[in-house]
């Protein structure tokens, strides 16, 4: 039965602890030491000072070796999403390109993360994929650039705290420091419901 409220959830840096995986691999390839700060550019090619072609080769190689399958899940994510799924229709919306659908869905299944729908935006704003969900109440994200239209639509954003979003504030956005915070917001107080 379709639930009467919905929540949208990002993958990288929200469900999947992807950034440390990419940093480790890029450090090995480039031989560069790397410490992320709030000044570090979000895109890896800018952060590591490598050109776009080299970066595309990195992504292709990572995909061919099924690297997406082995990315760890963020602590507490599986338990919290299972509980949320009891009440909410869950739409997973990733900025990853569509070509990663098979590996991404397999990753979700392997990690027992429940969802009702999944969309890939290829770096476009996520609102366009969610226009059919009138009941969308929340979106969990780490990168504000992908959700500006959702904020305008009045969807309440839970923003996972990272160096790359330190300068972002908005009245519709609540900063969270991991899934423990999400769990508390939904299940230990009345604030989120
Ligand atoms: Mg993300």
mmCIF file of C-alpha atoms and ligand atoms in Angstrom:
data_model
loop_
_atom_site.group_PDB
_atom_site.id
_atom_site.type_symbol
_atom_site.label_atom_id
_atom_site.label_comp_id
_atom_site.label_asym_id
_atom_site.label_seq_id
_atom_site.Cartn_x
_atom_site.Cartn_y
_atom_site.Cartn_z
ATOM 1 C CA UNK A 1 0.000 0.000 0.000
ATOM 2 C CA UNK A 2 1.266 3.446 -0.917
ATOM 3 C CA UNK A 3 2.209 5.443 2.176
ATOM 4 C CA UNK A 4 0.817 8.952 2.442
ATOM 5 C CA UNK A 5 4.138 10.614 3.177
ATOM 6 C CA UNK A 6 7.470 10.362 1.434
ATOM 7 C CA UNK A 7 11.106 10.973 2.109
ATOM 8 C CA UNK A 8 13.915 11.402 -0.399
ATOM 9 C CA UNK A 9 17.415 10.158 0.323
ATOM 10 C CA UNK A 10 20.719 10.805 -1.432
ATOM 11 C CA UNK A 11 23.350 8.060 -1.704
ATOM 12 C CA UNK A 12 26.928 9.363 -1.715
ATOM 13 C CA UNK A 13 27.957 10.836 1.645
ATOM 14 C CA UNK A 14 24.467 10.133 3.059
ATOM 15 C CA UNK A 15 23.934 6.369 2.749
ATOM 16 C CA UNK A 16 27.361 5.525 1.351
ATOM 17 C CA UNK A 17 30.654 6.571 2.920
ATOM 18 C CA UNK A 18 32.060 7.264 -0.529
ATOM 19 C CA UNK A 19 34.380 10.245 -0.073
ATOM 20 C CA UNK A 20 37.107 8.375 1.897
ATOM 21 C CA UNK A 21 37.084 5.600 -0.747
ATOM 22 C CA UNK A 22 37.610 8.033 -3.637
ATOM 23 C CA UNK A 23 40.231 10.028 -1.724
ATOM 24 C CA UNK A 24 42.219 6.892 -0.899
ATOM 25 C CA UNK A 25 42.212 5.698 -4.514
ATOM 26 C CA UNK A 26 43.041 9.138 -5.924
ATOM 27 C CA UNK A 27 45.904 9.508 -3.432
ATOM 28 C CA UNK A 28 47.350 6.202 -4.639
ATOM 29 C CA UNK A 29 47.039 7.204 -8.298
ATOM 30 C CA UNK A 30 48.321 10.775 -7.992
ATOM 31 C CA UNK A 31 50.789 10.244 -5.140
ATOM 32 C CA UNK A 32 49.374 13.406 -3.567
ATOM 33 C CA UNK A 33 48.749 13.833 0.143
ATOM 34 C CA UNK A 34 45.223 15.057 0.679
ATOM 35 C CA UNK A 35 43.392 16.512 3.639
ATOM 36 C CA UNK A 36 39.877 17.766 3.018
ATOM 37 C CA UNK A 37 38.992 21.163 4.467
ATOM 38 C CA UNK A 38 36.021 23.453 3.950
ATOM 39 C CA UNK A 39 38.069 25.259 1.283
ATOM 40 C CA UNK A 40 38.617 22.037 -0.733
ATOM 41 C CA UNK A 41 36.635 22.078 -4.009
ATOM 42 C CA UNK A 42 33.778 19.559 -4.136
ATOM 43 C CA UNK A 43 34.818 18.043 -7.468
ATOM 44 C CA UNK A 44 37.703 15.598 -7.227
ATOM 45 C CA UNK A 45 39.429 16.823 -10.393
ATOM 46 C CA UNK A 46 39.608 20.306 -8.854
ATOM 47 C CA UNK A 47 40.574 19.010 -5.409
ATOM 48 C CA UNK A 48 43.411 16.880 -6.782
ATOM 49 C CA UNK A 49 44.373 19.204 -9.632
ATOM 50 C CA UNK A 50 43.896 16.602 -12.359
ATOM 51 C CA UNK A 51 42.308 17.104 -15.749
ATOM 52 C CA UNK A 52 38.813 15.957 -16.694
ATOM 53 C CA UNK A 53 40.018 13.160 -19.006
ATOM 54 C CA UNK A 54 42.142 11.617 -16.245
ATOM 55 C CA UNK A 55 39.182 11.884 -13.891
ATOM 56 C CA UNK A 56 36.900 10.175 -16.414
ATOM 57 C CA UNK A 57 39.421 7.346 -16.774
ATOM 58 C CA UNK A 58 39.399 7.022 -12.977
ATOM 59 C CA UNK A 59 35.577 6.748 -12.885
ATOM 60 C CA UNK A 60 35.546 4.227 -15.764
ATOM 61 C CA UNK A 61 38.199 2.082 -14.074
ATOM 62 C CA UNK A 62 36.404 2.280 -10.723
ATOM 63 C CA UNK A 63 33.129 1.226 -12.385
ATOM 64 C CA UNK A 64 34.714 -1.611 -14.385
ATOM 65 C CA UNK A 65 36.175 -3.161 -11.253
ATOM 66 C CA UNK A 66 32.731 -2.914 -9.573
ATOM 67 C CA UNK A 67 34.134 -0.451 -7.043
ATOM 68 C CA UNK A 68 30.693 0.963 -6.213
ATOM 69 C CA UNK A 69 29.663 -2.391 -4.720
ATOM 70 C CA UNK A 70 32.303 -2.249 -1.986
ATOM 71 C CA UNK A 71 31.671 1.257 -0.667
ATOM 72 C CA UNK A 72 30.882 1.066 3.057
ATOM 73 C CA UNK A 73 27.510 2.162 4.426
ATOM 74 C CA UNK A 74 27.470 5.094 6.822
ATOM 75 C CA UNK A 75 27.045 4.035 10.414
ATOM 76 C CA UNK A 76 23.419 3.729 11.522
ATOM 77 C CA UNK A 77 21.977 4.246 8.026
ATOM 78 C CA UNK A 78 20.477 0.787 7.487
ATOM 79 C CA UNK A 79 18.673 0.662 10.831
ATOM 80 C CA UNK A 80 17.269 4.196 10.467
ATOM 81 C CA UNK A 81 16.104 3.725 6.862
ATOM 82 C CA UNK A 82 14.334 0.474 7.801
ATOM 83 C CA UNK A 83 12.439 2.319 10.530
ATOM 84 C CA UNK A 84 11.651 5.266 8.243
ATOM 85 C CA UNK A 85 10.344 2.828 5.613
ATOM 86 C CA UNK A 86 7.660 1.641 8.002
ATOM 87 C CA UNK A 87 6.051 5.099 7.724
ATOM 88 C CA UNK A 88 7.461 6.726 4.606
ATOM 89 C CA UNK A 89 7.546 6.007 0.895
ATOM 90 C CA UNK A 90 11.289 6.103 0.189
ATOM 91 C CA UNK A 91 12.664 7.659 -2.996
ATOM 92 C CA UNK A 92 16.395 7.362 -3.429
ATOM 93 C CA UNK A 93 17.774 10.112 -5.650
ATOM 94 C CA UNK A 94 21.434 10.135 -6.584
ATOM 95 C CA UNK A 95 23.371 12.621 -8.696
ATOM 96 C CA UNK A 96 25.232 9.607 -10.105
ATOM 97 C CA UNK A 97 24.723 8.961 -13.840
ATOM 98 C CA UNK A 98 22.098 6.418 -14.977
ATOM 99 C CA UNK A 99 24.844 4.061 -16.173
ATOM 100 C CA UNK A 100 25.550 3.226 -12.513
ATOM 101 C CA UNK A 101 22.013 1.952 -11.898
ATOM 102 C CA UNK A 102 22.847 -1.768 -11.837
ATOM 103 C CA UNK A 103 25.757 -1.486 -9.388
ATOM 104 C CA UNK A 104 23.893 1.011 -7.233
ATOM 105 C CA UNK A 105 20.738 -1.099 -6.911
ATOM 106 C CA UNK A 106 22.873 -4.155 -6.166
ATOM 107 C CA UNK A 107 24.698 -2.169 -3.455
ATOM 108 C CA UNK A 108 21.384 -1.164 -1.859
ATOM 109 C CA UNK A 109 20.150 -4.770 -1.943
ATOM 110 C CA UNK A 110 23.418 -6.189 -0.561
ATOM 111 C CA UNK A 111 23.242 -3.746 2.314
ATOM 112 C CA UNK A 112 19.522 -4.362 2.983
ATOM 113 C CA UNK A 113 18.551 -0.743 2.461
ATOM 114 C CA UNK A 114 14.822 -0.613 1.602
ATOM 115 C CA UNK A 115 13.440 1.785 -1.009
ATOM 116 C CA UNK A 116 10.389 2.203 -3.226
ATOM 117 C CA UNK A 117 11.839 4.179 -6.124
ATOM 118 C CA UNK A 118 15.283 5.160 -7.341
ATOM 119 C CA UNK A 119 16.373 7.959 -9.662
ATOM 120 C CA UNK A 120 19.666 9.103 -11.165
ATOM 121 C CA UNK A 121 20.014 12.783 -12.060
ATOM 122 C CA UNK A 122 23.522 12.959 -13.555
ATOM 123 C CA UNK A 123 24.291 16.112 -11.568
ATOM 124 C CA UNK A 124 20.970 17.856 -12.250
ATOM 125 C CA UNK A 125 18.730 19.273 -9.527
ATOM 126 C CA UNK A 126 16.880 16.460 -7.792
ATOM 127 C CA UNK A 127 13.490 18.198 -7.744
ATOM 128 C CA UNK A 128 12.827 17.327 -11.399
ATOM 129 C CA UNK A 129 12.701 13.587 -10.585
ATOM 130 C CA UNK A 130 10.353 14.093 -7.637
ATOM 131 C CA UNK A 131 7.595 16.260 -9.103
ATOM 132 C CA UNK A 132 5.175 13.276 -8.901
ATOM 133 C CA UNK A 133 5.620 13.015 -5.120
ATOM 134 C CA UNK A 134 3.222 15.598 -3.641
ATOM 135 C CA UNK A 135 3.660 13.940 -0.278
ATOM 136 C CA UNK A 136 7.437 14.511 -0.176
ATOM 137 C CA UNK A 137 8.181 15.908 3.288
ATOM 138 C CA UNK A 138 11.919 15.455 3.737
ATOM 139 C CA UNK A 139 15.083 15.102 1.719
ATOM 140 C CA UNK A 140 18.385 13.901 3.171
ATOM 141 C CA UNK A 141 21.358 15.381 1.310
ATOM 142 C CA UNK A 142 24.940 16.537 1.720
ATOM 143 C CA UNK A 143 25.306 18.829 -1.299
ATOM 144 C CA UNK A 144 22.964 21.855 -1.390
ATOM 145 C CA UNK A 145 23.563 22.529 -5.101
ATOM 146 C CA UNK A 146 21.448 19.488 -6.026
ATOM 147 C CA UNK A 147 18.428 20.417 -3.932
ATOM 148 C CA UNK A 148 17.903 24.160 -4.380
ATOM 149 C CA UNK A 149 14.573 23.542 -6.177
ATOM 150 C CA UNK A 150 13.455 21.163 -3.422
ATOM 151 C CA UNK A 151 14.177 23.876 -0.844
ATOM 152 C CA UNK A 152 12.110 26.333 -2.926
ATOM 153 C CA UNK A 153 9.306 23.746 -3.015
ATOM 154 C CA UNK A 154 9.269 23.745 0.797
ATOM 155 C CA UNK A 155 10.665 20.264 1.313
ATOM 156 C CA UNK A 156 12.415 20.102 4.669
ATOM 157 C CA UNK A 157 16.093 19.299 4.155
ATOM 158 C CA UNK A 158 18.248 17.362 6.568
ATOM 159 C CA UNK A 159 21.764 18.362 5.509
ATOM 160 C CA UNK A 160 24.525 15.927 6.467
ATOM 161 C CA UNK A 161 27.397 17.982 7.832
ATOM 162 C CA UNK A 162 30.574 17.900 5.706
ATOM 163 C CA UNK A 163 33.465 20.289 4.993
ATOM 164 C CA UNK A 164 31.952 21.092 1.574
ATOM 165 C CA UNK A 165 28.667 22.425 2.963
ATOM 166 C CA UNK A 166 29.953 24.496 5.901
ATOM 167 C CA UNK A 167 28.969 27.828 4.373
ATOM 168 C CA UNK A 168 25.393 26.829 3.576
ATOM 169 C CA UNK A 169 22.459 27.879 5.711
ATOM 170 C CA UNK A 170 18.786 28.198 4.903
ATOM 171 C CA UNK A 171 15.679 28.359 7.098
ATOM 172 C CA UNK A 172 14.380 25.146 5.482
ATOM 173 C CA UNK A 173 17.539 23.222 6.260
ATOM 174 C CA UNK A 174 18.438 21.328 9.424
ATOM 175 C CA UNK A 175 22.075 20.320 9.754
ATOM 176 C CA UNK A 176 22.605 16.753 11.017
ATOM 177 C CA UNK A 177 25.803 15.072 12.147
ATOM 178 C CA UNK A 178 25.136 11.524 11.010
ATOM 179 C CA UNK A 179 22.335 8.954 11.204
ATOM 180 C CA UNK A 180 22.217 9.036 14.979
ATOM 181 C CA UNK A 181 20.914 12.603 14.631
ATOM 182 C CA UNK A 182 18.380 11.566 11.985
ATOM 183 C CA UNK A 183 17.180 8.756 14.228
ATOM 184 C CA UNK A 184 16.765 11.166 17.151
ATOM 185 C CA UNK A 185 14.876 13.703 15.033
ATOM 186 C CA UNK A 186 12.338 11.163 13.799
ATOM 187 C CA UNK A 187 12.022 8.723 16.652
ATOM 188 C CA UNK A 188 13.084 10.438 19.878
ATOM 189 C CA UNK A 189 11.269 13.774 19.632
ATOM 190 C CA UNK A 190 8.356 15.448 17.868
ATOM 191 C CA UNK A 191 10.576 17.878 15.998
ATOM 192 C CA UNK A 192 10.663 16.117 12.660
ATOM 193 C CA UNK A 193 7.093 14.817 12.587
HETATM 194 MG MG1 LIG B 1 25.741 13.069 -1.849
#
